[in-house]
Short mmCIF file of C-alpha atoms in Angstrom, two decimals:
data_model
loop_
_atom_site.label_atom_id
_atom_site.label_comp_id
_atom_site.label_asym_id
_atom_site.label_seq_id
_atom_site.Cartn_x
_atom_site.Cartn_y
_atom_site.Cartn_z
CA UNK A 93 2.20 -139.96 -34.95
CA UNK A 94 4.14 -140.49 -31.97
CA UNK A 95 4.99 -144.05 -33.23
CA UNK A 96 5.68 -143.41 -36.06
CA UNK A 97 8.45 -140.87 -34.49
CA UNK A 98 9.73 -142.94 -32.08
CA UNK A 99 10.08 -145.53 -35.20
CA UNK A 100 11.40 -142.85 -37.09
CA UNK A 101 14.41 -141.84 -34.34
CA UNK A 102 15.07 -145.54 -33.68
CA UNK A 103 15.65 -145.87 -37.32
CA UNK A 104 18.00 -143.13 -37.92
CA UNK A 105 19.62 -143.90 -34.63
CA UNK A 106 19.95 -147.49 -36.24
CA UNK A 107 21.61 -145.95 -39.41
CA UNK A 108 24.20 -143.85 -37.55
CA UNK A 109 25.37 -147.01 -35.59
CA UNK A 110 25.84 -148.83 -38.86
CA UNK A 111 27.93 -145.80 -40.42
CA UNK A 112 29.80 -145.66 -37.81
CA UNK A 113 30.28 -149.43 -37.39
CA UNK A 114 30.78 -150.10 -40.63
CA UNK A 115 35.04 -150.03 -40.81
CA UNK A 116 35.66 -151.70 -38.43
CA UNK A 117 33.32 -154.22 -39.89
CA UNK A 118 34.76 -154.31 -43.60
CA UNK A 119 38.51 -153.86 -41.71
CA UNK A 120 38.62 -156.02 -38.68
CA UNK A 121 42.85 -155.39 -39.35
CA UNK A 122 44.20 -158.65 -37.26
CA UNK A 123 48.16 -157.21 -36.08
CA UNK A 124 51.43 -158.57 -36.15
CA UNK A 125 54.27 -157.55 -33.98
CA UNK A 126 56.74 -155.60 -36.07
CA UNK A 127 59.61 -158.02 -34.92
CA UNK A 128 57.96 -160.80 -36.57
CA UNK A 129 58.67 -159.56 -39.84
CA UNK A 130 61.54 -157.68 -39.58
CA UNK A 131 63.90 -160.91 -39.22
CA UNK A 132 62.27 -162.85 -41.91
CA UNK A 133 64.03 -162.87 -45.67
CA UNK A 134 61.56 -161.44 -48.04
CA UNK A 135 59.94 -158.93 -45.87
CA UNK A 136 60.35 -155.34 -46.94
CA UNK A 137 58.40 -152.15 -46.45
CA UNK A 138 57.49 -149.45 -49.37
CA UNK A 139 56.52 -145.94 -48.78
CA UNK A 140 52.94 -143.93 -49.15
CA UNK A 141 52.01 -140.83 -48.51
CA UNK A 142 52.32 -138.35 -45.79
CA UNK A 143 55.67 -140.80 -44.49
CA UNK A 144 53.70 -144.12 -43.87
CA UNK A 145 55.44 -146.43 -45.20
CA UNK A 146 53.19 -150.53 -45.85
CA UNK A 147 55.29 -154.06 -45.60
CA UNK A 148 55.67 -156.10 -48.54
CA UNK A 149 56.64 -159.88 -49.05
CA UNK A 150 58.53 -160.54 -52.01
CA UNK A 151 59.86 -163.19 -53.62
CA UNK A 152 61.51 -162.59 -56.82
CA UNK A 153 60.45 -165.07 -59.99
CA UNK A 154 63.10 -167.18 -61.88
CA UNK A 155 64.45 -164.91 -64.95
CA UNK A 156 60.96 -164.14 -67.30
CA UNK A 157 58.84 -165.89 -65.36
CA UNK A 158 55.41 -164.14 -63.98
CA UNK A 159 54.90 -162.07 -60.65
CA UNK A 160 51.64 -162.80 -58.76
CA UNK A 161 50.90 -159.85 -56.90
CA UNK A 162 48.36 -160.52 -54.29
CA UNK A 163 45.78 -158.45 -52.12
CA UNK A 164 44.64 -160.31 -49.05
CA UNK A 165 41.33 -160.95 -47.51
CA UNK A 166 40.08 -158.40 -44.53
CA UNK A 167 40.46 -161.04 -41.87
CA UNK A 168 43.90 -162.18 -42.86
CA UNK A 169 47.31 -160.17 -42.48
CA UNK A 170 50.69 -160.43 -44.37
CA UNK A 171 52.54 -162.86 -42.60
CA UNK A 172 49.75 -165.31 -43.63
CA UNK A 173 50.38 -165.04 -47.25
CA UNK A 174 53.76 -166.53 -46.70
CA UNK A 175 52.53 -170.52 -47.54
CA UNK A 176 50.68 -169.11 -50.74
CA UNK A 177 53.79 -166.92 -51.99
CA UNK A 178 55.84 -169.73 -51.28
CA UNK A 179 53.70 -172.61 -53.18
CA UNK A 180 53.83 -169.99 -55.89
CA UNK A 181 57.37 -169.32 -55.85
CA UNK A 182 57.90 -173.68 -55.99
CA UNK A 183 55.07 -173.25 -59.15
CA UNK A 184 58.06 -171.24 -61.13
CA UNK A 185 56.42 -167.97 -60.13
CA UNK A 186 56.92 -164.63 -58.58
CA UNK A 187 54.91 -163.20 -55.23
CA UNK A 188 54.44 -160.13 -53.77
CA UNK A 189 52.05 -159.31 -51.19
CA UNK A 190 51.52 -156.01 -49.69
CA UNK A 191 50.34 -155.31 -46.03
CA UNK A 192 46.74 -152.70 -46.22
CA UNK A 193 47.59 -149.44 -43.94
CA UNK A 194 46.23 -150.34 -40.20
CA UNK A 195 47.17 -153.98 -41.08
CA UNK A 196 49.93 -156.75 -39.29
CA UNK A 197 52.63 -154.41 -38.34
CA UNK A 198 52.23 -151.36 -40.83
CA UNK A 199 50.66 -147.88 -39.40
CA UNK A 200 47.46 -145.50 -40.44
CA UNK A 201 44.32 -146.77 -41.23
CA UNK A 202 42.91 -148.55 -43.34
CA UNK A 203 40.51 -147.27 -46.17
CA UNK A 204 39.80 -148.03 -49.74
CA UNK A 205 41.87 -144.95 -50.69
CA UNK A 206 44.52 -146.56 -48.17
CA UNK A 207 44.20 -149.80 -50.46
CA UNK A 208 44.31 -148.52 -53.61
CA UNK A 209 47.92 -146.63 -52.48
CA UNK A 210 49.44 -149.29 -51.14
CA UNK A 211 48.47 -151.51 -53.86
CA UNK A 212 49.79 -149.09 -56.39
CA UNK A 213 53.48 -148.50 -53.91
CA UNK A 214 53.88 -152.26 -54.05
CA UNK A 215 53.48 -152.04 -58.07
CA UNK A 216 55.76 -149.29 -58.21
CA UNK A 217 58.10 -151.54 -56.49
CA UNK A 218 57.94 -154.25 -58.91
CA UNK A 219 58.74 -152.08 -61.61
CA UNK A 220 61.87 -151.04 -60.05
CA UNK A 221 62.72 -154.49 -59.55
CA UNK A 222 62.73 -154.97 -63.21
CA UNK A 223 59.59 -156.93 -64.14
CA UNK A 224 58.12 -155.76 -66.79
CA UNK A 225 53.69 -155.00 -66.33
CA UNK A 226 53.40 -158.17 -69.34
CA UNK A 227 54.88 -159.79 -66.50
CA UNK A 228 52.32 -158.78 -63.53
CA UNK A 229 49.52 -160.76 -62.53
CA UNK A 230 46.74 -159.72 -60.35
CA UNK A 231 45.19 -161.38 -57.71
CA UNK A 232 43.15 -161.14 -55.01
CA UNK A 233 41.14 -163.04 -52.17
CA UNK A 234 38.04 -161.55 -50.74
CA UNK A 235 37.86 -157.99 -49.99
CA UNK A 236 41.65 -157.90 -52.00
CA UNK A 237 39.36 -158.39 -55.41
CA UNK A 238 38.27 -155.43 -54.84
CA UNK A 239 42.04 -154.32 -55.01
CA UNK A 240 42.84 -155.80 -57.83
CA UNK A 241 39.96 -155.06 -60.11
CA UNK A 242 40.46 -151.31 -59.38
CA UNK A 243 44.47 -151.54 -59.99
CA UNK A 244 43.10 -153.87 -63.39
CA UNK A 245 41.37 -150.45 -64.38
CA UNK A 246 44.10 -148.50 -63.72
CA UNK A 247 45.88 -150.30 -66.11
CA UNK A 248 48.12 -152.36 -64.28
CA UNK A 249 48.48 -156.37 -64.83
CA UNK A 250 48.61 -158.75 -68.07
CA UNK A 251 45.78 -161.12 -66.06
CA UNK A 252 44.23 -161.21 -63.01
CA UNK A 253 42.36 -163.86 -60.86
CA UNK A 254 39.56 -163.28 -58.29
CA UNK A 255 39.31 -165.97 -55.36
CA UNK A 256 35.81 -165.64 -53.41
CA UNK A 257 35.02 -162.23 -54.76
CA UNK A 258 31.98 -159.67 -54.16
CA UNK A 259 30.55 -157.37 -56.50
CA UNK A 260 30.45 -154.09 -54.41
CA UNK A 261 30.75 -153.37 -50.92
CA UNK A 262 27.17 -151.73 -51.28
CA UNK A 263 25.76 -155.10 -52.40
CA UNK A 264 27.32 -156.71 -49.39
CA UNK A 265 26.12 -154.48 -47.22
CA UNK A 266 22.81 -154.25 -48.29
CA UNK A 267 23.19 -158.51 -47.96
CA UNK A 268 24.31 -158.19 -44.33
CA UNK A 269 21.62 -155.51 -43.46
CA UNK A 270 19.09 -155.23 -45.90
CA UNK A 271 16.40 -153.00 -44.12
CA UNK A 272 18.89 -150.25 -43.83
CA UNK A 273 20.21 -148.09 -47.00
CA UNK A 274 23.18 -149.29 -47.45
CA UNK A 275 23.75 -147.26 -51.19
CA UNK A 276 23.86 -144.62 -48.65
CA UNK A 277 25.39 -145.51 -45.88
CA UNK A 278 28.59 -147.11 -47.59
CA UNK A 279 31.65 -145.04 -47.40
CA UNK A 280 34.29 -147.62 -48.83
CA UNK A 281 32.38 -149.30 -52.28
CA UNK A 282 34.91 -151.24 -53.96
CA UNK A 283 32.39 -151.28 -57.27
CA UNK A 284 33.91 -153.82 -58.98
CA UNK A 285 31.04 -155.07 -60.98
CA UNK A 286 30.68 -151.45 -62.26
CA UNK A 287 34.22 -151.25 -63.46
CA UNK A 288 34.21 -154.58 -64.68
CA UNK A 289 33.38 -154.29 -68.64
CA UNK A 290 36.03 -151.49 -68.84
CA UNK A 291 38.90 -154.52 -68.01
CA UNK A 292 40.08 -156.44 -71.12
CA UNK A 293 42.69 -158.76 -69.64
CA UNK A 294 42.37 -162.32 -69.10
CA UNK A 295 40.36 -163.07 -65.82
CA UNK A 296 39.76 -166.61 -63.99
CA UNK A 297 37.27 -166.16 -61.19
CA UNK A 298 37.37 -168.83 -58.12
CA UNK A 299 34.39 -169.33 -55.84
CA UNK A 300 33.60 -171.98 -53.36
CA UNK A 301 30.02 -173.14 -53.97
CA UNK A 302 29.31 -173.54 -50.50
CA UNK A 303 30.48 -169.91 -49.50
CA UNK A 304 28.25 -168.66 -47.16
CA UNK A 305 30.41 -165.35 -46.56
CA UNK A 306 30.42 -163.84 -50.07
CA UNK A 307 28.01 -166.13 -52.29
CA UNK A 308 29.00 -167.80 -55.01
CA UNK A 309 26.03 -166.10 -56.95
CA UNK A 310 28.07 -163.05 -57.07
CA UNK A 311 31.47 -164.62 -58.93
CA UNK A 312 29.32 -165.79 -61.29
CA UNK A 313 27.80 -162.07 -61.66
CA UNK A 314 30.68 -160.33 -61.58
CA UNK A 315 32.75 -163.18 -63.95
CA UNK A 316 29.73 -162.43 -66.80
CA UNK A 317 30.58 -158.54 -66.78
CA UNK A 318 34.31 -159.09 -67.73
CA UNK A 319 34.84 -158.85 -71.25
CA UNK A 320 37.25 -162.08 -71.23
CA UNK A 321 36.81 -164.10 -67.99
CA UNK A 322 37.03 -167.87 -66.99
CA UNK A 323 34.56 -168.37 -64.03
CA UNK A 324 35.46 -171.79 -61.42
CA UNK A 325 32.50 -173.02 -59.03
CA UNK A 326 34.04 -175.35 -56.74
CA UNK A 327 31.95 -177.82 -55.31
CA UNK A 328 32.07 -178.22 -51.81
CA UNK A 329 34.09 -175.73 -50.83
CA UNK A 330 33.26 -172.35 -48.62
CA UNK A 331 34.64 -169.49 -48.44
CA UNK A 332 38.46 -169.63 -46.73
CA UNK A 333 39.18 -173.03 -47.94
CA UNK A 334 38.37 -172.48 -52.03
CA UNK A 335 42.04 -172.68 -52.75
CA UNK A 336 43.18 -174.90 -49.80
CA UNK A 337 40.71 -178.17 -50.39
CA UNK A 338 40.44 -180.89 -53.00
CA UNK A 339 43.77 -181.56 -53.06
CA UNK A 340 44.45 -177.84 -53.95
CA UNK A 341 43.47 -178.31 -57.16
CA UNK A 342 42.29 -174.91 -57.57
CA UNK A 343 45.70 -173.77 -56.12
CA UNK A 344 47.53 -175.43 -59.52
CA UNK A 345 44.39 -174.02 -61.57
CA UNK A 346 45.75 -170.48 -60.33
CA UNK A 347 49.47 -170.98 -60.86
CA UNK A 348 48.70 -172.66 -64.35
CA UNK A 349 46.41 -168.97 -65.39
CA UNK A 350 49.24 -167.30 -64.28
CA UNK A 351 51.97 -169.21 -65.98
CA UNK A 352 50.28 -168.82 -69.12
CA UNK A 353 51.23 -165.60 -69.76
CA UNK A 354 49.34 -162.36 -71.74
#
């Protein structure tokens, strides 16, 4: 009995470090100094709640063309997204890319509540920009998919596409650490494969074959519960470099989905 006790407290004891561990695991929230923005064109900020305001990146797309609006991964920040809005931009599309609160140089923390506002402030912006929602597409890179599929539910975006994505944050958790209850544990979910079948818009999923971060087992899961979605296997590639390698010919695949219109 006494083992089983001492098991028993080591366990629990075990749990609570993972709860409490767990943020700054999903949200490792890499900063930026504030000046490094401020002075670049295309960098703005757009307010939340409770006067926090997020930073954007924004370049505007040639008359009717397409915005891409993107939701980064959890190790990256929004001064890296500047090569992929550009590339983009020289595809004939639109960018914007919002900073998550916590993130580069933008306050608070961050939370799945936190990235659900600022994905829907950055929206809001668009449309008061002008471009119409046939003219939005979603995307999103890693923990960003789960972003965009929730914003997809909401209603927002003609198409979306999904680089390296994950079908909950419960199933990667119970991945990383699967002898504790991660169900449980998990305050931030991002349930995308639940909320998947309720999303009718046109969906290309991305996934390096040799990802050994998120694997490529769960694209293809999540891709099948879409109601219309394309799903990409890319051989060779891992997890940060899906888009970047084989002559970015993935890159073109996701500027030619988003060119396409709804």
């Amino acid at each position: 009995m006494a083992v089983l006790f001492i098991f028993g407290m080591l366990y629990f004891a075990l749990c609570a470090l993972a709860f409490a561990a767990q943020g700054a695991l999903i949200y490792p929230a890499p900063h930026t100094a504030p000046e490094s923005l401020r002075q670049r064109p295309g960098f703005g900020r757009v307010p939340l709640a409770a006067g926090l305001q997020v930073d954007t990146f924004y370049l505007p797309a040639p008359p009717g063309a397409p915005t891409v609006v993107h939701f980064h991964g959890n190790g990256e920040h929004l001064l890296s997204q500047v090569g992929l809005g550009q590339g983009l931009g020289d595809a004939g599309l639109g960018f914007l890319a919002v900073e998550y609160p916590g993130y580069g140089a933008s306050p608070g923390s961050p939370s799945e509540a936190g990235l659900y506002a600022a994905g829907e402030a950055a929206l809001q912006f668009l449309r008061e920009q002008g471009v119409k929602p046939e003219q939005v597409v979603l995307s999103g890179r890693s923990l960003g998919t789960g972003v965009a599929v929730e914003l997809a539910r909401r209603g927002y975006g003609a198409r979306m596409v999904l680089v390296a994505p994950y079908t909950s944050m419960v199933a990667m958790g119970q991945r990383a650490v699967p002898f504790l209850p991660a169900s449980v544990l998990m305050r931030d979910r991002y349930d995308s494969l639940a909320k998947a079948p309720s999303i009718p818009i046109p969906v290309l999923v991305i996934h390096g074959e040799q990802d050994t971060v998120i694997p490529v087992e769960m694209g293809r899961t999540l891709g099948q519960r879409f109601p219309n979605a394309k799903v990409v296997t890319v051989p060779g590639a891992g997890h940060n470099d899906v888009l970047e390698g084989n002559d970015q010919k993935e890159f073109a695949r996701l500027a030619t989905f988003a060119l396409e219109g709804p």
